[in-house]
mmCIF file of C-alpha atoms and ligand atoms in Angstrom:
data_model
loop_
_atom_site.group_PDB
_atom_site.id
_atom_site.type_symbol
_atom_site.label_atom_id
_atom_site.label_comp_id
_atom_site.label_asym_id
_atom_site.label_seq_id
_atom_site.Cartn_x
_atom_site.Cartn_y
_atom_site.Cartn_z
ATOM 1 C CA MET A 2 49.245 -66.045 -23.468
ATOM 2 C CA SER A 3 47.389 -64.011 -20.497
ATOM 3 C CA GLU A 4 49.351 -62.406 -17.611
ATOM 4 C CA GLN A 5 47.686 -61.794 -14.523
ATOM 5 C CA PRO A 6 47.409 -57.554 -14.631
ATOM 6 C CA GLY A 7 49.923 -55.588 -13.483
ATOM 7 C CA THR A 8 52.576 -58.450 -12.900
ATOM 8 C CA THR A 9 54.788 -58.857 -15.565
ATOM 9 C CA THR A 10 56.322 -62.798 -16.833
ATOM 10 C CA THR A 11 60.172 -62.061 -16.894
ATOM 11 C CA PRO A 12 63.213 -64.936 -17.844
ATOM 12 C CA ALA A 13 64.895 -63.987 -14.440
ATOM 13 C CA ARG A 14 64.059 -67.762 -12.558
ATOM 14 C CA ILE A 15 64.563 -68.977 -16.203
ATOM 15 C CA LEU A 16 67.987 -67.254 -16.602
ATOM 16 C CA ASP A 17 68.889 -68.228 -12.728
ATOM 17 C CA PHE A 18 68.489 -71.658 -12.958
ATOM 18 C CA ALA A 19 70.387 -72.387 -16.251
ATOM 19 C CA TRP A 20 73.573 -70.789 -14.357
ATOM 20 C CA GLY A 21 73.288 -73.945 -12.417
ATOM 21 C CA LEU A 22 76.682 -75.803 -13.452
ATOM 22 C CA GLY A 23 78.489 -72.235 -13.392
ATOM 23 C CA ARG A 24 77.181 -72.610 -9.851
ATOM 24 C CA THR A 25 78.758 -76.207 -8.970
ATOM 25 C CA ALA A 26 82.312 -75.223 -10.778
ATOM 26 C CA THR A 27 83.200 -72.205 -8.774
ATOM 27 C CA LEU A 28 82.759 -74.038 -5.070
ATOM 28 C CA VAL A 29 84.534 -76.962 -6.606
ATOM 29 C CA THR A 30 87.423 -74.610 -7.909
ATOM 30 C CA ALA A 31 88.107 -72.580 -4.526
ATOM 31 C CA LEU A 32 87.652 -76.144 -2.589
ATOM 32 C CA ASP A 33 90.756 -77.829 -5.507
ATOM 33 C CA LEU A 34 92.979 -74.659 -4.557
ATOM 34 C CA ASP A 35 91.705 -74.750 -0.946
ATOM 35 C CA VAL A 36 90.358 -70.960 -0.778
ATOM 36 C CA PHE A 37 88.918 -71.210 2.154
ATOM 37 C CA THR A 38 90.945 -73.093 4.083
ATOM 38 C CA SER A 39 93.998 -70.106 2.939
ATOM 39 C CA ILE A 40 91.568 -67.263 4.103
ATOM 40 C CA ALA A 41 90.422 -69.206 7.916
ATOM 41 C CA GLU A 42 94.992 -69.440 7.729
ATOM 42 C CA GLY A 43 94.943 -65.663 7.526
ATOM 43 C CA HIS A 44 95.167 -65.092 3.266
ATOM 44 C CA ASP A 45 92.555 -62.654 2.990
ATOM 45 C CA THR A 46 93.460 -60.663 0.251
ATOM 46 C CA VAL A 47 93.503 -61.370 -3.516
ATOM 47 C CA GLU A 48 97.886 -60.869 -4.004
ATOM 48 C CA ASP A 49 98.084 -63.080 -0.722
ATOM 49 C CA LEU A 50 95.458 -65.446 -1.587
ATOM 50 C CA ALA A 51 97.161 -65.651 -5.134
ATOM 51 C CA HIS A 52 100.538 -66.227 -3.436
ATOM 52 C CA ARG A 53 99.136 -68.673 -1.512
ATOM 53 C CA THR A 54 97.273 -70.467 -3.961
ATOM 54 C CA GLY A 55 99.654 -70.161 -7.247
ATOM 55 C CA ALA A 56 96.400 -69.245 -8.978
ATOM 56 C CA SER A 57 96.366 -65.979 -11.236
ATOM 57 C CA LEU A 58 95.521 -62.920 -10.044
ATOM 58 C CA ARG A 59 93.234 -61.944 -12.298
ATOM 59 C CA GLY A 60 91.093 -65.809 -11.859
ATOM 60 C CA LEU A 61 91.079 -65.084 -8.490
ATOM 61 C CA ARG A 62 89.589 -61.503 -8.619
ATOM 62 C CA ALA A 63 86.968 -63.127 -11.032
ATOM 63 C CA LEU A 64 86.392 -66.240 -8.617
ATOM 64 C CA LEU A 65 85.945 -64.724 -5.606
ATOM 65 C CA THR A 66 83.592 -62.192 -7.180
ATOM 66 C CA ALA A 67 81.524 -65.326 -6.977
ATOM 67 C CA LEU A 68 81.598 -66.208 -4.073
ATOM 68 C CA HIS A 69 81.046 -63.103 -2.227
ATOM 69 C CA ALA A 70 77.901 -62.933 -4.701
ATOM 70 C CA SER A 71 76.995 -66.387 -3.401
ATOM 71 C CA GLU A 72 77.593 -65.658 0.174
ATOM 72 C CA PHE A 73 79.955 -67.895 0.332
ATOM 73 C CA VAL A 74 82.250 -64.702 1.594
ATOM 74 C CA HIS A 75 81.747 -61.110 2.559
ATOM 75 C CA ARG A 76 84.104 -58.460 1.607
ATOM 76 C CA GLU A 77 85.061 -55.899 3.448
ATOM 77 C CA GLY A 78 87.790 -52.709 2.151
ATOM 78 C CA ASP A 79 90.063 -55.612 0.119
ATOM 79 C CA ARG A 80 89.780 -58.580 2.638
ATOM 80 C CA TYR A 81 87.339 -61.259 2.446
ATOM 81 C CA ARG A 82 86.265 -63.227 5.272
ATOM 82 C CA LEU A 83 83.620 -66.547 5.019
ATOM 83 C CA ALA A 84 80.920 -66.583 5.647
ATOM 84 C CA ASP A 85 79.543 -68.738 8.457
ATOM 85 C CA ASP A 86 78.199 -72.232 7.409
ATOM 86 C CA THR A 87 81.682 -71.953 5.143
ATOM 87 C CA ALA A 88 83.680 -71.902 8.459
ATOM 88 C CA LEU A 89 81.722 -75.205 10.037
ATOM 89 C CA TYR A 90 81.652 -77.063 6.623
ATOM 90 C CA LEU A 91 84.681 -76.410 3.570
ATOM 91 C CA VAL A 92 87.574 -75.904 6.042
ATOM 92 C CA ARG A 93 90.024 -78.629 5.784
ATOM 93 C CA GLY A 94 90.285 -79.518 8.755
ATOM 94 C CA SER A 95 86.943 -78.805 10.139
ATOM 95 C CA ARG A 96 85.495 -81.389 12.306
ATOM 96 C CA ALA A 97 82.413 -80.764 9.814
ATOM 97 C CA TYR A 98 84.381 -81.217 6.510
ATOM 98 C CA LEU A 99 82.487 -81.430 3.712
ATOM 99 C CA GLY A 100 85.100 -80.382 0.474
ATOM 100 C CA ASP A 101 85.707 -83.508 -0.025
ATOM 101 C CA MET A 102 82.572 -83.154 -2.028
ATOM 102 C CA ARG A 103 84.872 -81.991 -5.008
ATOM 103 C CA HIS A 104 84.580 -85.676 -6.009
ATOM 104 C CA ILE A 105 82.218 -86.182 -6.287
ATOM 105 C CA HIS A 106 81.417 -83.932 -9.166
ATOM 106 C CA ARG A 107 84.974 -84.616 -10.682
ATOM 107 C CA GLU A 108 84.857 -87.683 -10.927
ATOM 108 C CA LEU A 109 81.137 -88.284 -11.210
ATOM 109 C CA ASN A 110 79.487 -85.210 -12.455
ATOM 110 C CA PHE A 111 81.719 -83.286 -15.243
ATOM 111 C CA ARG A 112 81.244 -86.083 -16.548
ATOM 112 C CA ILE A 113 77.764 -88.037 -16.470
ATOM 113 C CA TRP A 114 75.132 -84.218 -16.901
ATOM 114 C CA PRO A 115 76.134 -83.494 -19.800
ATOM 115 C CA GLN A 116 74.650 -87.153 -21.351
ATOM 116 C CA LEU A 117 71.706 -86.455 -19.689
ATOM 117 C CA THR A 118 69.206 -86.462 -22.534
ATOM 118 C CA GLU A 119 70.873 -89.335 -23.887
ATOM 119 C CA ALA A 120 70.381 -91.245 -20.664
ATOM 120 C CA VAL A 121 66.800 -89.973 -20.552
ATOM 121 C CA ARG A 122 65.924 -90.316 -24.921
ATOM 122 C CA THR A 123 67.090 -94.177 -24.531
ATOM 123 C CA ASP A 124 67.214 -95.174 -20.101
ATOM 124 C CA THR A 125 70.730 -96.584 -20.555
ATOM 125 C CA PRO A 126 72.862 -95.171 -17.915
ATOM 126 C CA CYS A 127 75.857 -93.608 -19.406
ATOM 127 C CA GLN A 128 78.059 -94.356 -16.418
ATOM 128 C CA GLU A 129 77.377 -98.135 -14.313
ATOM 129 C CA ILE A 130 78.634 -96.775 -10.944
ATOM 130 C CA PHE A 131 78.840 -100.136 -9.328
ATOM 131 C CA ALA A 132 80.720 -101.166 -11.809
ATOM 132 C CA ASP A 133 83.603 -103.150 -10.946
ATOM 133 C CA ARG A 134 86.201 -100.471 -13.423
ATOM 134 C CA ALA A 135 84.031 -98.317 -11.730
ATOM 135 C CA ASP A 136 86.400 -98.399 -8.138
ATOM 136 C CA ASP A 137 88.516 -95.142 -8.515
ATOM 137 C CA VAL A 138 85.782 -93.099 -8.818
ATOM 138 C CA TRP A 139 84.390 -94.546 -5.719
ATOM 139 C CA THR A 140 88.118 -94.276 -4.244
ATOM 140 C CA LYS A 141 87.791 -90.472 -4.154
ATOM 141 C CA ILE A 142 84.005 -90.438 -3.106
ATOM 142 C CA THR A 143 83.703 -92.418 -0.445
ATOM 143 C CA PRO A 144 85.785 -90.361 1.565
ATOM 144 C CA TYR A 145 82.750 -87.903 1.390
ATOM 145 C CA LEU A 146 80.004 -90.092 2.036
ATOM 146 C CA ASP A 147 82.194 -91.137 5.484
ATOM 147 C CA ALA A 148 81.956 -87.517 6.522
ATOM 148 C CA LEU A 149 78.091 -87.856 5.812
ATOM 149 C CA ALA A 150 77.393 -91.096 6.891
ATOM 150 C CA VAL A 151 78.572 -90.199 10.602
ATOM 151 C CA GLY A 152 77.162 -87.604 10.983
ATOM 152 C CA ALA A 153 73.879 -90.118 10.095
ATOM 153 C CA GLY A 154 74.914 -92.940 11.313
ATOM 154 C CA ARG A 155 74.564 -90.293 15.268
ATOM 155 C CA TRP A 156 71.556 -89.505 14.170
ATOM 156 C CA ILE A 157 69.774 -93.018 14.089
ATOM 157 C CA ALA A 158 71.197 -94.464 17.445
ATOM 158 C CA GLY A 159 69.435 -91.100 18.321
ATOM 159 C CA VAL A 160 66.088 -92.371 16.913
ATOM 160 C CA ALA A 161 66.093 -95.851 17.490
ATOM 161 C CA GLY A 162 68.030 -96.768 20.000
ATOM 162 C CA ASP A 163 64.921 -97.168 22.000
ATOM 163 C CA LEU A 164 63.647 -100.536 19.548
ATOM 164 C CA VAL A 165 67.315 -101.746 20.420
ATOM 165 C CA LYS A 166 68.570 -104.714 22.661
ATOM 166 C CA PRO A 167 71.641 -103.166 24.040
ATOM 167 C CA ARG A 168 75.130 -104.058 23.019
ATOM 168 C CA PRO A 169 73.314 -105.334 19.489
ATOM 169 C CA ARG A 170 75.746 -107.305 17.130
ATOM 170 C CA ILE A 171 74.762 -105.282 13.464
ATOM 171 C CA LEU A 172 75.580 -105.563 10.299
ATOM 172 C CA ASP A 173 76.185 -102.708 8.195
ATOM 173 C CA VAL A 174 75.502 -103.238 4.619
ATOM 174 C CA GLY A 175 76.819 -101.354 1.549
ATOM 175 C CA CYS A 176 78.876 -100.304 4.554
ATOM 176 C CA GLY A 177 81.274 -97.916 2.278
ATOM 177 C CA TYR A 178 84.140 -96.719 4.593
ATOM 178 C CA GLY A 179 81.876 -97.734 7.691
ATOM 179 C CA GLY A 180 80.971 -94.646 8.952
ATOM 180 C CA SER A 181 76.972 -95.164 9.730
ATOM 181 C CA GLY A 182 78.498 -98.340 11.442
ATOM 182 C CA ARG A 183 80.502 -97.373 12.842
ATOM 183 C CA ALA A 184 78.790 -94.718 14.461
ATOM 184 C CA LEU A 185 76.287 -96.929 15.871
ATOM 185 C CA ALA A 186 78.443 -99.501 17.410
ATOM 186 C CA GLU A 187 79.975 -96.255 19.107
ATOM 187 C CA SER A 188 76.477 -95.635 20.563
ATOM 188 C CA TRP A 189 75.140 -98.738 21.393
ATOM 189 C CA ASP A 190 78.266 -100.397 22.783
ATOM 190 C CA GLY A 191 77.471 -102.934 20.193
ATOM 191 C CA ALA A 192 79.702 -105.070 17.318
ATOM 192 C CA VAL A 193 79.473 -104.214 13.432
ATOM 193 C CA VAL A 194 79.973 -106.660 10.266
ATOM 194 C CA GLY A 195 80.533 -104.551 7.291
ATOM 195 C CA ILE A 196 80.231 -106.095 3.612
ATOM 196 C CA ASP A 197 81.206 -104.272 0.664
ATOM 197 C CA ARG A 198 83.954 -104.111 -2.427
ATOM 198 C CA GLU A 199 87.272 -104.700 -1.328
ATOM 199 C CA VAL A 200 88.090 -101.105 -2.211
ATOM 200 C CA SER A 201 85.769 -99.584 1.145
ATOM 201 C CA VAL A 202 86.542 -102.625 3.222
ATOM 202 C CA SER A 203 90.565 -101.797 3.071
ATOM 203 C CA GLN A 204 89.484 -97.844 4.180
ATOM 204 C CA ALA A 205 86.584 -98.749 6.334
ATOM 205 C CA ARG A 206 88.738 -101.569 8.350
ATOM 206 C CA ARG A 207 91.646 -98.758 9.330
ATOM 207 C CA LEU A 208 88.845 -95.993 10.359
ATOM 208 C CA ALA A 209 87.670 -98.925 12.762
ATOM 209 C CA ARG A 210 91.172 -99.749 14.137
ATOM 210 C CA GLU A 211 91.650 -95.703 14.335
ATOM 211 C CA ALA A 212 88.188 -94.994 16.139
ATOM 212 C CA GLY A 213 89.164 -97.539 18.625
ATOM 213 C CA LEU A 214 86.575 -100.526 18.287
ATOM 214 C CA GLY A 215 89.226 -103.374 17.904
ATOM 215 C CA ASP A 216 87.579 -106.244 17.243
ATOM 216 C CA ARG A 217 83.999 -104.814 17.573
ATOM 217 C CA ALA A 218 84.046 -103.826 14.379
ATOM 218 C CA GLU A 219 84.994 -106.522 10.470
ATOM 219 C CA TYR A 220 84.738 -106.039 7.189
ATOM 220 C CA TRP A 221 84.271 -108.413 4.842
ATOM 221 C CA ALA A 222 85.057 -108.106 1.215
ATOM 222 C CA GLY A 223 82.559 -109.423 -1.706
ATOM 223 C CA ASP A 224 79.682 -108.729 -3.380
ATOM 224 C CA LEU A 225 76.637 -108.787 -1.078
ATOM 225 C CA PHE A 226 74.969 -110.575 -3.379
ATOM 226 C CA ALA A 227 77.577 -113.862 -3.023
ATOM 227 C CA VAL A 228 78.917 -113.265 0.377
ATOM 228 C CA PRO A 229 77.579 -115.380 3.136
ATOM 229 C CA TRP A 230 76.214 -112.556 5.892
ATOM 230 C CA ASP A 231 76.491 -114.950 8.781
ATOM 231 C CA GLY A 232 72.936 -113.829 10.817
ATOM 232 C CA PRO A 233 71.561 -113.825 12.937
ATOM 233 C CA TYR A 234 71.461 -109.802 13.520
ATOM 234 C CA ASP A 235 70.519 -107.436 16.064
ATOM 235 C CA VAL A 236 70.199 -104.617 13.410
ATOM 236 C CA ILE A 237 70.639 -104.436 10.305
ATOM 237 C CA LEU A 238 71.719 -101.842 7.686
ATOM 238 C CA LEU A 239 70.983 -100.230 4.197
ATOM 239 C CA GLY A 240 72.526 -97.706 4.272
ATOM 240 C CA ASN A 241 71.865 -95.404 0.690
ATOM 241 C CA LEU A 242 71.836 -99.114 -1.122
ATOM 242 C CA LEU A 243 68.831 -99.330 -2.369
ATOM 243 C CA HIS A 244 68.293 -96.534 -5.016
ATOM 244 C CA GLY A 245 71.422 -97.936 -6.776
ATOM 245 C CA TYR A 246 69.026 -101.086 -7.577
ATOM 246 C CA PRO A 247 65.829 -101.908 -9.914
ATOM 247 C CA PRO A 248 62.502 -103.112 -7.788
ATOM 248 C CA ALA A 249 64.094 -106.993 -8.426
ATOM 249 C CA GLN A 250 66.464 -106.064 -6.935
ATOM 250 C CA VAL A 251 65.699 -104.402 -4.315
ATOM 251 C CA LEU A 252 63.295 -107.022 -2.902
ATOM 252 C CA LYS A 253 66.843 -109.946 -3.047
ATOM 253 C CA ILE A 254 68.514 -107.439 -0.348
ATOM 254 C CA LEU A 255 65.498 -107.349 1.696
ATOM 255 C CA GLU A 256 64.579 -110.969 1.605
ATOM 256 C CA LEU A 257 68.309 -111.689 2.583
ATOM 257 C CA CYS A 258 68.208 -108.634 5.494
ATOM 258 C CA THR A 259 64.599 -110.933 6.782
ATOM 259 C CA ALA A 260 66.647 -114.900 6.689
ATOM 260 C CA ALA A 261 69.924 -112.558 8.493
ATOM 261 C CA LEU A 262 67.412 -110.608 11.102
ATOM 262 C CA ALA A 263 67.318 -111.825 14.644
ATOM 263 C CA ASP A 264 63.542 -112.517 15.596
ATOM 264 C CA ASP A 265 63.535 -109.212 17.893
ATOM 265 C CA GLY A 266 65.938 -107.729 14.847
ATOM 266 C CA VAL A 267 65.554 -103.866 14.185
ATOM 267 C CA LEU A 268 66.186 -103.095 9.943
ATOM 268 C CA LEU A 269 67.239 -99.774 9.501
ATOM 269 C CA LEU A 270 67.415 -97.888 5.789
ATOM 270 C CA ASP A 271 68.727 -94.479 5.611
ATOM 271 C CA GLU A 272 67.854 -93.583 1.562
ATOM 272 C CA ILE A 273 68.089 -90.940 -0.419
ATOM 273 C CA VAL A 274 63.304 -90.253 -1.053
ATOM 274 C CA PRO A 275 61.349 -87.714 -2.989
ATOM 275 C CA ASP A 276 58.912 -86.176 -1.095
ATOM 276 C CA ASP A 277 54.917 -87.031 -1.492
ATOM 277 C CA THR A 278 54.976 -83.982 -3.349
ATOM 278 C CA GLU A 279 57.557 -84.479 -6.081
ATOM 279 C CA THR A 280 58.677 -80.953 -5.514
ATOM 280 C CA ASP A 281 61.804 -81.234 -3.321
ATOM 281 C CA PRO A 282 64.429 -80.983 -6.408
ATOM 282 C CA VAL A 283 67.267 -82.271 -4.466
ATOM 283 C CA GLY A 284 65.471 -86.275 -4.818
ATOM 284 C CA ALA A 285 64.218 -84.945 -8.129
ATOM 285 C CA PHE A 286 68.118 -85.091 -9.217
ATOM 286 C CA PHE A 287 68.697 -87.711 -7.083
ATOM 287 C CA SER A 288 66.164 -89.623 -9.432
ATOM 288 C CA LEU A 289 68.456 -88.335 -13.102
ATOM 289 C CA GLN A 290 71.259 -88.993 -11.253
ATOM 290 C CA MET A 291 69.934 -92.857 -10.911
ATOM 291 C CA LEU A 292 68.953 -93.020 -13.659
ATOM 292 C CA MET A 293 72.455 -92.392 -15.635
ATOM 293 C CA THR A 294 74.531 -93.697 -13.534
ATOM 294 C CA SER A 295 72.526 -97.218 -12.167
ATOM 295 C CA ALA A 296 69.394 -99.042 -13.215
ATOM 296 C CA GLY A 297 67.616 -97.771 -10.073
ATOM 297 C CA SER A 298 65.588 -94.930 -8.872
ATOM 298 C CA ALA A 299 65.296 -93.060 -5.598
ATOM 299 C CA HIS A 300 61.961 -94.887 -4.564
ATOM 300 C CA GLY A 301 58.776 -93.515 -2.841
ATOM 301 C CA LEU A 302 58.352 -94.765 0.411
ATOM 302 C CA ASP A 303 54.496 -96.278 -0.358
ATOM 303 C CA ASP A 304 56.816 -98.388 -2.529
ATOM 304 C CA TYR A 305 59.723 -99.857 -0.098
ATOM 305 C CA GLY A 306 56.653 -99.936 2.553
ATOM 306 C CA ARG A 307 55.151 -102.332 0.236
ATOM 307 C CA TRP A 308 58.373 -104.179 -0.257
ATOM 308 C CA LEU A 309 59.230 -104.255 3.350
ATOM 309 C CA ALA A 310 55.393 -105.745 4.149
ATOM 310 C CA ASP A 311 56.439 -108.445 1.451
ATOM 311 C CA VAL A 312 59.565 -109.697 2.660
ATOM 312 C CA GLY A 313 57.440 -109.528 6.546
ATOM 313 C CA LEU A 314 59.578 -106.524 7.914
ATOM 314 C CA PRO A 315 56.549 -104.073 7.372
ATOM 315 C CA VAL A 316 57.275 -100.547 8.023
ATOM 316 C CA ARG A 317 57.259 -99.145 12.576
ATOM 317 C CA ARG A 318 58.785 -95.449 12.444
ATOM 318 C CA GLN A 319 60.090 -93.049 9.457
ATOM 319 C CA LEU A 320 61.406 -90.417 9.980
ATOM 320 C CA ARG A 321 63.569 -86.964 8.465
ATOM 321 C CA ALA A 322 67.016 -86.225 9.154
ATOM 322 C CA PRO A 323 67.191 -83.408 10.297
ATOM 323 C CA THR A 324 69.689 -82.289 7.723
ATOM 324 C CA GLY A 325 70.024 -82.949 4.501
ATOM 325 C CA PRO A 326 67.793 -85.164 2.376
ATOM 326 C CA GLY A 327 67.726 -88.615 4.336
ATOM 327 C CA THR A 328 64.936 -90.660 5.376
ATOM 328 C CA LEU A 329 65.146 -93.303 7.775
ATOM 329 C CA VAL A 330 62.613 -96.082 7.613
ATOM 330 C CA VAL A 331 62.723 -98.649 10.987
ATOM 331 C CA ALA A 332 61.117 -101.906 9.561
ATOM 332 C CA THR A 333 60.655 -105.432 12.171
ATOM 333 C CA ARG A 334 59.045 -108.302 12.028
ATOM 334 C CA GLY A 335 55.384 -108.578 12.702
ATOM 335 C CA ARG A 336 52.058 -106.395 12.490
ATOM 336 C CA PRO A 337 52.768 -102.869 11.424
ATOM 337 C CA SER A 338 52.132 -100.432 14.710
HETATM 338 C C1 SAM B 420 76.121 -94.854 -1.791
HETATM 339 S S1 SAM B 420 77.065 -95.975 -0.664
HETATM 340 C C2 SAM B 420 76.428 -95.777 0.442
HETATM 341 C C3 SAM B 420 77.690 -95.745 1.867
HETATM 342 C C4 SAM B 420 77.447 -96.520 3.119
HETATM 343 N N1 SAM B 420 75.954 -97.006 3.237
HETATM 344 C C5 SAM B 420 76.783 -94.413 3.765
HETATM 345 O O1 SAM B 420 75.716 -94.711 3.441
HETATM 346 O O2 SAM B 420 77.353 -93.547 3.270
HETATM 347 C C6 SAM B 420 76.975 -97.196 -1.790
HETATM 348 C C7 SAM B 420 77.831 -98.772 -1.454
HETATM 349 O O3 SAM B 420 76.997 -99.797 -1.564
HETATM 350 C C8 SAM B 420 77.789 -100.321 -2.069
HETATM 351 N N2 SAM B 420 77.750 -101.544 -2.759
HETATM 352 C C9 SAM B 420 76.667 -101.382 -3.939
HETATM 353 N N3 SAM B 420 76.359 -102.824 -4.502
HETATM 354 C C10 SAM B 420 76.970 -103.602 -3.394
HETATM 355 C C11 SAM B 420 77.415 -104.994 -3.460
HETATM 356 N N4 SAM B 420 76.811 -105.574 -4.804
HETATM 357 N N5 SAM B 420 78.442 -105.452 -3.581
HETATM 358 C C12 SAM B 420 78.507 -104.613 -2.225
HETATM 359 N N6 SAM B 420 78.716 -103.839 -1.984
HETATM 360 C C13 SAM B 420 77.540 -103.169 -2.732
HETATM 361 C C14 SAM B 420 79.048 -99.589 -3.044
HETATM 362 O O4 SAM B 420 80.625 -100.024 -3.206
HETATM 363 C C15 SAM B 420 79.602 -98.208 -2.526
HETATM 364 O O5 SAM B 420 80.053 -98.229 -1.071
#
């Protein structure tokens, strides 16, 4: 093995990478114990936090040291204060709260990642995330996904609005709790139909009622391959749905879209897509997660472009989301422009 003169190869990067599991667990534990919200409320010493959270002094000291080392909190004397991003995203009640991410780790990641070796060896999912028995998993995970979806929906409304006719009829397929479809209906003064399993749809109905959408939002429970879609729609949204399926079923879903889309309609595909160089870690890890939970994958932009052209909906526009790993693909009938 050769080394450049004056440089030394060390195992630092490897050892740091190998602590990944510890990072996730540290964050999840802080969220479980409501440490960030407690600090925001003014409980900012170890003793005060121990009293507030009911956790042990020794345990909290170790946890706070790890949170300080990871820059979630800063220590000043014997007091802790939150970093700006911690305060915005991880304090309960914040408009941008993402702390429910702990459920995706507790309910899913902590169970499946230890089985990665087996999944890579055998190409067999260790947990089918869309299986019926996975309903309780979705109940806990979907509020977090919904918080992300609302932000994504607002962004999509801004960047695709010029292609959409006024007061559109929108179909949100695999809508989850309906966040992105709700945001589109609100932004475009439209009406939205969402399709998902009963467990999601009942919550989507409640959230749409609370958002004041009234009869501009309706939700149908069932399997998207079996429920009639009742087109035509001016907009069809597929938000983070297709990565759960292998190519043959992706094509089937896109064919259903072609059949249900109005002649001048717009298909919006919001997906986690690996970047062209395949050096984006989120896209890469996401494909491993799909290997363990479905027959799907983080399909590439070239694949989506080909499949959309095959069903007569060529890609009109594609944009990377400004935050997060999402990519928006916009397709309409006719020739690509
Ligand atoms: C990853 S979530 C995305 C939710 C939401 N669209 C978003 O962007 O956050 C995928 C959703 O698709 C739903 N889904 C997947 N396959 C489905 C099927 N065959 N029928 C109905 N819903 C399905 C799941 O229940 C889940 O709520």
